[in-house]
Tab-separated table of C-alpha atoms in Angstrom:
chain	number	residue	atom	x	y	z
S	141	UNK	CA	-30.469	-6.897	-16.909
S	142	UNK	CA	-32.367	-9.636	-19.053
S	143	UNK	CA	-31.968	-11.449	-22.431
S	144	UNK	CA	-34.641	-11.778	-25.059
S	145	UNK	CA	-35.387	-15.893	-23.683
S	146	UNK	CA	-36.698	-14.257	-20.805
S	147	UNK	CA	-33.788	-15.497	-18.253
S	148	UNK	CA	-32.194	-12.906	-16.005
S	149	UNK	CA	-28.745	-12.601	-16.265
S	150	UNK	CA	-26.476	-11.411	-13.395
S	151	UNK	CA	-25.906	-7.867	-13.259
S	152	UNK	CA	-22.229	-6.969	-13.980
S	153	UNK	CA	-20.409	-5.006	-11.335
S	154	UNK	CA	-18.814	-1.507	-11.450
S	155	UNK	CA	-15.994	-0.541	-9.625
S	156	UNK	CA	-14.962	2.745	-8.057
S	157	UNK	CA	-11.058	2.987	-7.144
S	158	UNK	CA	-9.885	6.049	-5.242
S	159	UNK	CA	-5.987	6.005	-5.224
S	160	UNK	CA	-5.155	5.207	-8.264
S	161	UNK	CA	-1.665	6.322	-8.533
S	162	UNK	CA	-0.848	4.765	-5.372
S	163	UNK	CA	0.628	1.159	-4.856
S	164	UNK	CA	-2.506	-0.359	-3.456
S	165	UNK	CA	-4.901	1.704	-5.839
S	166	UNK	CA	-2.948	0.966	-8.961
S	167	UNK	CA	-2.242	-2.815	-8.217
S	168	UNK	CA	-6.391	-3.006	-7.355
S	169	UNK	CA	-6.804	-1.517	-11.136
S	170	UNK	CA	-4.532	-3.680	-12.849
S	171	UNK	CA	-6.181	-6.813	-11.138
S	172	UNK	CA	-9.573	-5.508	-11.986
S	173	UNK	CA	-8.667	-5.171	-15.982
S	174	UNK	CA	-7.531	-8.817	-15.597
S	175	UNK	CA	-10.898	-9.895	-15.014
S	176	UNK	CA	-13.961	-10.517	-17.481
S	177	UNK	CA	-15.885	-8.161	-19.015
S	178	UNK	CA	-18.912	-9.917	-17.992
S	179	UNK	CA	-18.098	-9.636	-14.488
S	180	UNK	CA	-16.994	-5.904	-14.265
S	181	UNK	CA	-18.386	-3.951	-16.792
S	182	UNK	CA	-16.673	-0.543	-15.913
S	183	UNK	CA	-13.387	0.420	-13.805
S	184	UNK	CA	-13.856	4.016	-12.807
S	185	UNK	CA	-10.553	5.519	-10.842
S	186	UNK	CA	-9.695	8.614	-9.198
S	187	UNK	CA	-6.951	10.472	-7.854
S	188	UNK	CA	-6.323	14.160	-6.845
S	189	UNK	CA	-3.583	14.203	-9.949
S	190	UNK	CA	-4.379	12.603	-13.745
S	191	UNK	CA	-3.535	9.013	-13.722
S	192	UNK	CA	0.284	8.221	-14.976
S	193	UNK	CA	-0.213	4.375	-15.881
S	194	UNK	CA	-1.648	3.743	-19.368
S	195	UNK	CA	-5.066	1.618	-19.409
S	196	UNK	CA	-6.006	0.480	-23.042
S	197	UNK	CA	-8.752	-1.401	-21.541
S	198	UNK	CA	-12.148	0.689	-22.534
S	199	UNK	CA	-13.622	0.055	-19.235
S	200	UNK	CA	-11.436	1.957	-17.414
S	201	UNK	CA	-12.283	5.718	-17.063
S	202	UNK	CA	-10.719	8.494	-14.940
S	203	UNK	CA	-11.830	11.504	-13.186
S	204	UNK	CA	-9.886	13.829	-11.229
S	205	UNK	CA	-11.323	14.311	-7.489
S	206	UNK	CA	-9.817	15.994	-4.298
S	207	UNK	CA	-11.792	14.113	-1.326
S	208	UNK	CA	-10.543	17.100	0.929
S	209	UNK	CA	-13.170	19.135	-0.747
S	210	UNK	CA	-16.829	19.013	0.683
S	211	UNK	CA	-18.917	15.931	0.379
S	212	UNK	CA	-21.718	17.786	-1.651
S	213	UNK	CA	-18.806	18.947	-4.459
S	214	UNK	CA	-17.759	16.001	-5.163
S	215	UNK	CA	-21.251	14.520	-5.279
S	216	UNK	CA	-22.256	16.929	-7.970
S	217	UNK	CA	-19.087	15.824	-10.045
S	218	UNK	CA	-19.536	12.136	-9.862
S	219	UNK	CA	-23.323	11.446	-9.333
S	220	UNK	CA	-23.887	10.910	-13.125
S	221	UNK	CA	-20.633	9.077	-13.843
S	222	UNK	CA	-20.627	6.495	-10.949
S	223	UNK	CA	-24.715	5.984	-10.668
S	224	UNK	CA	-24.228	2.512	-11.710
S	225	UNK	CA	-21.170	1.808	-9.102
S	226	UNK	CA	-21.423	-1.355	-7.236
S	227	UNK	CA	-18.122	-1.591	-5.125
S	228	UNK	CA	-15.904	1.166	-3.747
S	229	UNK	CA	-12.453	0.864	-3.142
S	230	UNK	CA	-10.650	3.331	-0.945
S	231	UNK	CA	-6.833	3.813	-0.952
S	232	UNK	CA	-6.266	6.956	-0.911
S	233	UNK	CA	-3.717	8.204	1.739
S	234	UNK	CA	-2.152	11.762	2.342
S	235	UNK	CA	1.564	11.507	3.616
S	236	UNK	CA	3.362	13.262	6.539
S	237	UNK	CA	6.591	11.854	8.198
S	238	UNK	CA	5.157	13.314	11.246
S	239	UNK	CA	2.867	10.553	11.854
S	240	UNK	CA	1.181	12.360	14.679
S	241	UNK	CA	-0.694	14.810	12.046
S	242	UNK	CA	-1.691	12.152	9.942
S	243	UNK	CA	-5.083	12.031	11.065
S	244	UNK	CA	-5.531	15.774	10.124
S	245	UNK	CA	-6.056	15.072	6.610
S	246	UNK	CA	-6.813	11.297	6.436
S	247	UNK	CA	-9.875	11.493	8.447
S	248	UNK	CA	-11.908	14.055	6.546
S	249	UNK	CA	-10.536	12.153	3.090
S	250	UNK	CA	-12.209	9.141	3.833
S	251	UNK	CA	-15.016	10.632	5.435
S	252	UNK	CA	-15.856	12.889	1.907
S	253	UNK	CA	-15.226	9.896	-0.228
S	254	UNK	CA	-17.846	7.621	2.071
S	255	UNK	CA	-20.328	10.522	1.883
S	256	UNK	CA	-19.842	11.089	-1.311
S	257	UNK	CA	-20.120	7.201	-2.921
S	258	UNK	CA	-22.984	6.462	-0.199
S	259	UNK	CA	-25.019	9.790	-1.617
S	260	UNK	CA	-23.854	9.311	-5.429
S	261	UNK	CA	-24.010	5.402	-5.758
S	262	UNK	CA	-27.490	3.922	-5.707
S	263	UNK	CA	-26.703	0.501	-6.967
S	264	UNK	CA	-23.927	-0.003	-4.224
S	265	UNK	CA	-23.177	-3.040	-2.570
S	266	UNK	CA	-19.704	-2.944	-1.110
S	267	UNK	CA	-17.143	-0.593	0.487
S	268	UNK	CA	-13.664	-1.481	0.902
S	269	UNK	CA	-11.411	0.485	3.190
S	270	UNK	CA	-7.478	-0.260	3.032
S	271	UNK	CA	-6.058	0.480	6.433
S	272	UNK	CA	-2.717	-1.044	7.809
S	273	UNK	CA	-0.845	-2.937	10.238
S	274	UNK	CA	-0.294	-0.084	12.504
S	275	UNK	CA	-3.581	-0.355	13.337
S	276	UNK	CA	-2.753	-2.703	16.146
S	277	UNK	CA	-0.270	-0.050	17.805
S	278	UNK	CA	2.704	-2.274	17.674
S	279	UNK	CA	4.733	0.698	16.976
S	280	UNK	CA	3.911	1.889	20.454
S	281	UNK	CA	3.479	-1.098	22.755
S	282	UNK	CA	4.613	-4.309	23.260
S	283	UNK	CA	1.795	-6.760	21.894
S	284	UNK	CA	1.644	-10.457	21.132
S	285	UNK	CA	2.160	-11.492	17.751
S	286	UNK	CA	0.831	-12.551	15.275
S	287	UNK	CA	-1.618	-9.782	15.316
S	288	UNK	CA	-5.151	-10.908	14.885
S	289	UNK	CA	-8.236	-8.906	13.581
S	290	UNK	CA	-10.238	-9.252	16.723
S	291	UNK	CA	-7.233	-7.543	19.213
S	292	UNK	CA	-8.535	-4.326	21.013
S	293	UNK	CA	-7.699	-1.064	20.029
S	294	UNK	CA	-4.753	0.885	21.373
S	295	UNK	CA	-5.575	3.412	23.814
S	296	UNK	CA	-2.244	5.157	24.243
S	297	UNK	CA	-2.205	9.012	24.101
S	298	UNK	CA	-0.914	8.525	20.244
S	299	UNK	CA	-3.390	9.108	17.430
S	300	UNK	CA	-4.310	6.149	14.869
S	301	UNK	CA	-5.893	7.558	12.439
S	302	UNK	CA	-7.619	4.367	11.155
S	303	UNK	CA	-9.822	4.384	14.195
S	304	UNK	CA	-11.269	7.392	13.057
S	305	UNK	CA	-12.020	5.786	9.441
S	306	UNK	CA	-13.337	2.671	10.803
S	307	UNK	CA	-15.611	4.892	12.926
S	308	UNK	CA	-17.071	6.878	10.197
S	309	UNK	CA	-17.478	3.574	8.099
S	310	UNK	CA	-19.688	1.890	10.740
S	311	UNK	CA	-21.761	5.168	11.445
S	312	UNK	CA	-22.457	5.931	7.623
S	313	UNK	CA	-23.189	2.409	6.907
S	314	UNK	CA	-25.424	2.463	9.716
S	315	UNK	CA	-27.187	5.405	8.737
S	316	UNK	CA	-28.834	3.739	5.700
S	317	UNK	CA	-28.056	-0.057	5.762
S	318	UNK	CA	-27.985	-0.309	2.195
S	319	UNK	CA	-24.449	-1.538	1.912
S	320	UNK	CA	-21.892	-3.767	3.233
S	321	UNK	CA	-18.240	-3.211	4.218
S	322	UNK	CA	-14.668	-4.713	4.281
S	323	UNK	CA	-11.482	-3.603	5.964
S	324	UNK	CA	-8.125	-4.665	4.836
S	325	UNK	CA	-5.286	-4.414	6.764
S	326	UNK	CA	-1.950	-5.162	5.169
S	327	UNK	CA	1.656	-4.935	6.715
S	328	UNK	CA	4.727	-3.059	4.748
S	329	UNK	CA	3.778	-2.724	1.331
S	330	UNK	CA	5.791	-3.653	-1.509
S	331	UNK	CA	4.892	-2.703	-5.227
S	332	UNK	CA	4.907	-0.689	-7.979
S	333	UNK	CA	3.608	2.819	-8.162
S	334	UNK	CA	4.080	5.790	-10.344
S	335	UNK	CA	3.692	8.129	-7.080
S	336	UNK	CA	6.907	8.989	-5.800
S	337	UNK	CA	6.186	10.556	-2.315
S	338	UNK	CA	4.226	8.205	0.352
S	339	UNK	CA	5.188	5.486	2.120
S	340	UNK	CA	7.341	3.749	-0.478
S	341	UNK	CA	10.069	1.867	0.779
S	342	UNK	CA	11.432	-0.091	-2.512
S	343	UNK	CA	12.841	3.179	-4.316
S	344	UNK	CA	15.035	4.819	-1.882
S	345	UNK	CA	16.490	1.325	-0.662
S	346	UNK	CA	16.927	0.758	-4.635
S	347	UNK	CA	18.299	4.346	-4.704
S	348	UNK	CA	20.630	3.768	-1.683
S	349	UNK	CA	22.233	0.603	-3.467
S	350	UNK	CA	22.545	2.090	-6.658
S	351	UNK	CA	24.471	5.126	-5.175
S	352	UNK	CA	26.550	3.205	-3.267
S	353	UNK	CA	27.516	1.224	-6.539
S	354	UNK	CA	28.089	4.239	-8.423
S	355	UNK	CA	30.422	5.515	-5.396
S	356	UNK	CA	32.311	2.017	-5.092
S	357	UNK	CA	31.148	1.580	-1.234
S	358	UNK	CA	29.552	-0.667	0.420
S	359	UNK	CA	25.684	-0.617	1.122
S	360	UNK	CA	26.197	-0.761	5.017
S	361	UNK	CA	23.061	-1.610	6.954
S	362	UNK	CA	21.548	1.860	8.138
S	363	UNK	CA	19.910	-0.015	11.440
S	364	UNK	CA	21.672	-1.038	14.201
S	365	UNK	CA	21.685	-4.998	15.343
S	366	UNK	CA	18.215	-5.277	16.413
S	367	UNK	CA	16.724	-4.551	13.147
S	368	UNK	CA	19.455	-6.302	11.067
S	369	UNK	CA	18.127	-9.638	12.605
S	370	UNK	CA	14.329	-8.309	12.555
S	371	UNK	CA	11.948	-10.916	11.419
S	372	UNK	CA	8.501	-9.544	9.528
S	373	UNK	CA	6.106	-10.510	7.225
S	374	UNK	CA	4.844	-7.820	4.657
S	375	UNK	CA	2.579	-7.580	1.884
S	376	UNK	CA	2.758	-7.768	-2.236
S	377	UNK	CA	0.575	-5.014	-3.551
S	378	UNK	CA	-1.086	-7.369	-6.493
S	379	UNK	CA	-1.733	-9.892	-3.621
S	380	UNK	CA	-3.567	-6.930	-1.699
S	381	UNK	CA	-5.404	-6.443	-4.666
S	382	UNK	CA	-6.274	-10.134	-5.010
S	383	UNK	CA	-7.604	-10.546	-1.407
S	384	UNK	CA	-9.503	-6.793	-1.644
S	385	UNK	CA	-11.853	-7.655	-4.482
S	386	UNK	CA	-12.092	-11.813	-3.467
S	387	UNK	CA	-13.224	-10.316	-0.255
S	388	UNK	CA	-15.624	-7.550	-1.747
S	389	UNK	CA	-17.328	-10.111	-3.891
S	390	UNK	CA	-17.789	-12.824	-1.470
S	391	UNK	CA	-21.211	-13.049	0.565
S	392	UNK	CA	-19.512	-14.531	3.412
S	393	UNK	CA	-17.241	-11.644	3.552
S	394	UNK	CA	-19.793	-9.103	4.415
S	395	UNK	CA	-18.822	-6.894	7.244
S	396	UNK	CA	-15.514	-8.616	7.913
S	397	UNK	CA	-12.204	-7.484	8.840
S	398	UNK	CA	-9.110	-9.169	7.002
S	399	UNK	CA	-5.219	-8.824	7.661
S	400	UNK	CA	-3.390	-9.118	4.535
S	401	UNK	CA	0.508	-10.259	4.284
S	402	UNK	CA	1.952	-12.391	1.809
S	403	UNK	CA	1.871	-15.848	4.208
S	404	UNK	CA	5.484	-15.948	4.793
S	405	UNK	CA	8.254	-13.732	6.605
S	406	UNK	CA	11.667	-12.197	6.049
S	407	UNK	CA	14.863	-11.069	8.171
S	408	UNK	CA	16.438	-7.862	6.889
S	409	UNK	CA	19.949	-9.344	7.106
S	410	UNK	CA	18.952	-11.999	4.263
S	411	UNK	CA	16.880	-9.390	2.245
S	412	UNK	CA	19.887	-7.025	2.100
S	413	UNK	CA	22.744	-9.366	0.869
S	414	UNK	CA	19.853	-10.514	-1.739
S	415	UNK	CA	19.738	-6.746	-2.801
S	416	UNK	CA	23.075	-6.511	-3.018
S	417	UNK	CA	23.587	-9.396	-5.349
S	418	UNK	CA	20.762	-8.239	-7.536
S	419	UNK	CA	22.208	-4.758	-7.926
S	420	UNK	CA	25.757	-6.334	-8.327
S	421	UNK	CA	27.355	-4.534	-5.333
S	422	UNK	CA	30.551	-5.851	-4.192
S	423	UNK	CA	29.947	-6.673	-0.296
S	424	UNK	CA	33.423	-7.182	0.294
S	425	UNK	CA	33.921	-4.515	2.167
S	426	UNK	CA	30.672	-4.850	4.011
S	427	UNK	CA	30.814	-4.565	7.931
S	428	UNK	CA	27.698	-6.599	9.355
S	429	UNK	CA	26.334	-4.430	12.388
S	430	UNK	CA	27.441	-5.072	16.253
S	431	UNK	CA	25.573	-4.349	19.775
S	432	UNK	CA	27.727	-1.061	19.446
S	433	UNK	CA	26.508	-0.094	15.891
S	434	UNK	CA	24.196	3.082	15.958
S	435	UNK	CA	21.550	3.664	13.046
S	436	UNK	CA	22.520	6.190	10.963
S	437	UNK	CA	20.401	9.092	9.609
S	438	UNK	CA	19.494	7.925	6.045
S	439	UNK	CA	17.970	11.602	5.269
S	440	UNK	CA	21.277	13.249	6.314
S	441	UNK	CA	23.193	10.673	4.272
S	442	UNK	CA	20.821	11.370	1.051
S	443	UNK	CA	20.968	15.163	1.286
S	444	UNK	CA	24.184	15.539	-1.094
S	445	UNK	CA	23.371	12.268	-3.183
S	446	UNK	CA	20.643	13.638	-5.769
S	447	UNK	CA	23.685	14.928	-8.095
S	448	UNK	CA	25.182	11.241	-7.817
S	449	UNK	CA	21.620	10.042	-8.742
S	450	UNK	CA	21.126	12.241	-11.798
S	451	UNK	CA	24.411	10.808	-12.733
S	452	UNK	CA	23.796	7.429	-12.496
S	453	UNK	CA	20.254	8.041	-14.843
S	454	UNK	CA	22.393	9.832	-17.398
S	455	UNK	CA	24.373	6.794	-18.022
S	456	UNK	CA	22.126	4.191	-17.287
S	457	UNK	CA	18.652	5.732	-17.474
S	458	UNK	CA	15.934	6.115	-15.008
S	459	UNK	CA	13.791	9.300	-13.600
S	460	UNK	CA	15.597	12.163	-11.933
S	461	UNK	CA	12.372	12.842	-10.009
S	462	UNK	CA	12.203	9.824	-8.293
S	463	UNK	CA	14.599	10.675	-6.343
S	464	UNK	CA	13.011	11.986	-3.088
S	465	UNK	CA	14.735	12.990	0.237
S	466	UNK	CA	11.384	12.517	2.142
S	467	UNK	CA	11.572	9.141	0.984
S	468	UNK	CA	15.016	8.431	2.757
S	469	UNK	CA	14.151	10.184	5.734
S	470	UNK	CA	11.139	7.716	6.439
S	471	UNK	CA	13.694	5.070	5.700
S	472	UNK	CA	14.760	6.226	9.435
S	473	UNK	CA	11.050	4.790	10.963
S	474	UNK	CA	10.871	1.728	8.296
S	475	UNK	CA	14.818	0.231	9.237
S	476	UNK	CA	15.270	1.405	13.148
S	477	UNK	CA	13.414	-0.967	15.034
S	478	UNK	CA	10.594	0.485	17.854
S	479	UNK	CA	11.882	-0.302	21.580
S	480	UNK	CA	9.682	-3.106	21.201
S	481	UNK	CA	11.818	-6.329	20.417
S	482	UNK	CA	8.867	-8.339	19.188
S	483	UNK	CA	8.600	-9.604	15.454
S	484	UNK	CA	6.474	-7.531	13.547
S	485	UNK	CA	4.265	-10.653	12.505
S	486	UNK	CA	0.325	-10.719	11.103
S	487	UNK	CA	-1.414	-13.595	10.155
S	488	UNK	CA	-3.933	-14.381	7.163
S	489	UNK	CA	-5.319	-17.131	9.029
S	490	UNK	CA	-8.839	-15.534	8.913
S	491	UNK	CA	-8.722	-15.042	5.224
S	492	UNK	CA	-7.805	-18.421	4.668
S	493	UNK	CA	-10.571	-19.593	6.798
S	494	UNK	CA	-13.166	-17.507	4.463
S	495	UNK	CA	-11.671	-19.358	1.654
S	496	UNK	CA	-8.577	-17.102	0.314
S	497	UNK	CA	-5.521	-19.054	-0.744
S	498	UNK	CA	-3.173	-17.075	-2.306
S	499	UNK	CA	0.679	-16.768	-1.024
S	500	UNK	CA	3.649	-15.203	-2.145
S	501	UNK	CA	7.538	-15.498	-1.598
S	502	UNK	CA	8.550	-12.246	-0.387
S	503	UNK	CA	12.002	-11.910	-1.417
S	504	UNK	CA	10.607	-12.802	-4.490
S	505	UNK	CA	8.588	-9.980	-4.702
S	506	UNK	CA	10.940	-7.431	-4.043
S	507	UNK	CA	12.925	-8.699	-6.892
S	508	UNK	CA	9.374	-8.536	-8.834
S	509	UNK	CA	8.816	-4.822	-7.806
S	510	UNK	CA	12.780	-3.746	-8.806
S	511	UNK	CA	11.966	-5.638	-12.422
S	512	UNK	CA	8.886	-3.168	-12.635
S	513	UNK	CA	10.371	-0.212	-11.461
S	514	UNK	CA	12.844	-0.741	-14.594
S	515	UNK	CA	10.534	-1.820	-17.127
S	516	UNK	CA	8.730	1.199	-16.333
S	517	UNK	CA	11.677	3.427	-17.241
S	518	UNK	CA	11.820	4.517	-13.014
S	519	UNK	CA	14.794	2.631	-12.059
S	520	UNK	CA	17.785	2.082	-14.331
S	521	UNK	CA	18.560	-1.411	-16.118
S	522	UNK	CA	22.083	-1.773	-15.365
């Protein structure tokens, strides 16, 4: 690009965001639309289903794509639309509560995405793959914390599909060596999404508190004593987006992996009482867990609760379809700790060393996320 005076102006960037309806993908789009038109001239978004968020920014364009289709078919659909893409962000994910099956679809999902953008985007400069803290296998082994980016891979019998995605990334990049990559590894993600299925702990936990309030019951801790006192750090989706876009546009970050967390830690005990206060649920009948307390099955608890949720929505507002039994079943994994007694703690020391300096109060990000769901009409405003 040049101007009439003969000076060369910097080429503006074009983003391609896969997983637009998800927590991280939506947050990346929200982050990009806040950036200058001089920096990002176009923001192309995609998911399997039509995007539900409303963007009035004329730079945002949507195309429905299923990355489980053959790459050649995807290339035909995007080669004209994406010919100027410079930065491709992958946050797509197909969930299965049986974690041993996650690789079946999520491996091909990323491989087809990567093959497609490699072939259809001649101006491509950077590809960003989002994986997660489970990359380190802390769910399967006793591992030293905090988790750092250069820890060796887990070599146990369980499958971690992130490794397959990374290996495809390295192989396809090496094939032509025309673009660079980043890998972002967040911890448990807190944030707003129109998509109700997947790993989204905010909604079922909010619904648990609201149903307990409606029934006049105390929101008992679903886990045991160990999980009640568990220390961990988490990742706020807008902050993940901030790190993702920052890393993708920094020359010094080429071909680097970065953990993401908010920069602090939480204790579930204190978060639980903060949420009770937020939802105005009386805790006078709350019984703190003891060493004898057994974890409750949240899927079993939720089986007969949808009519209660519908009653709440009829009284106060909200979205009936936001109640998903599978999300409560997933809470059994989120709340009940693994046999390991170590805290689940990552570190952003590497990102700090490279120049990224954002931090967030995780307790506050929970409240901000709840307000986002209320403002969108998904959760009721009491």
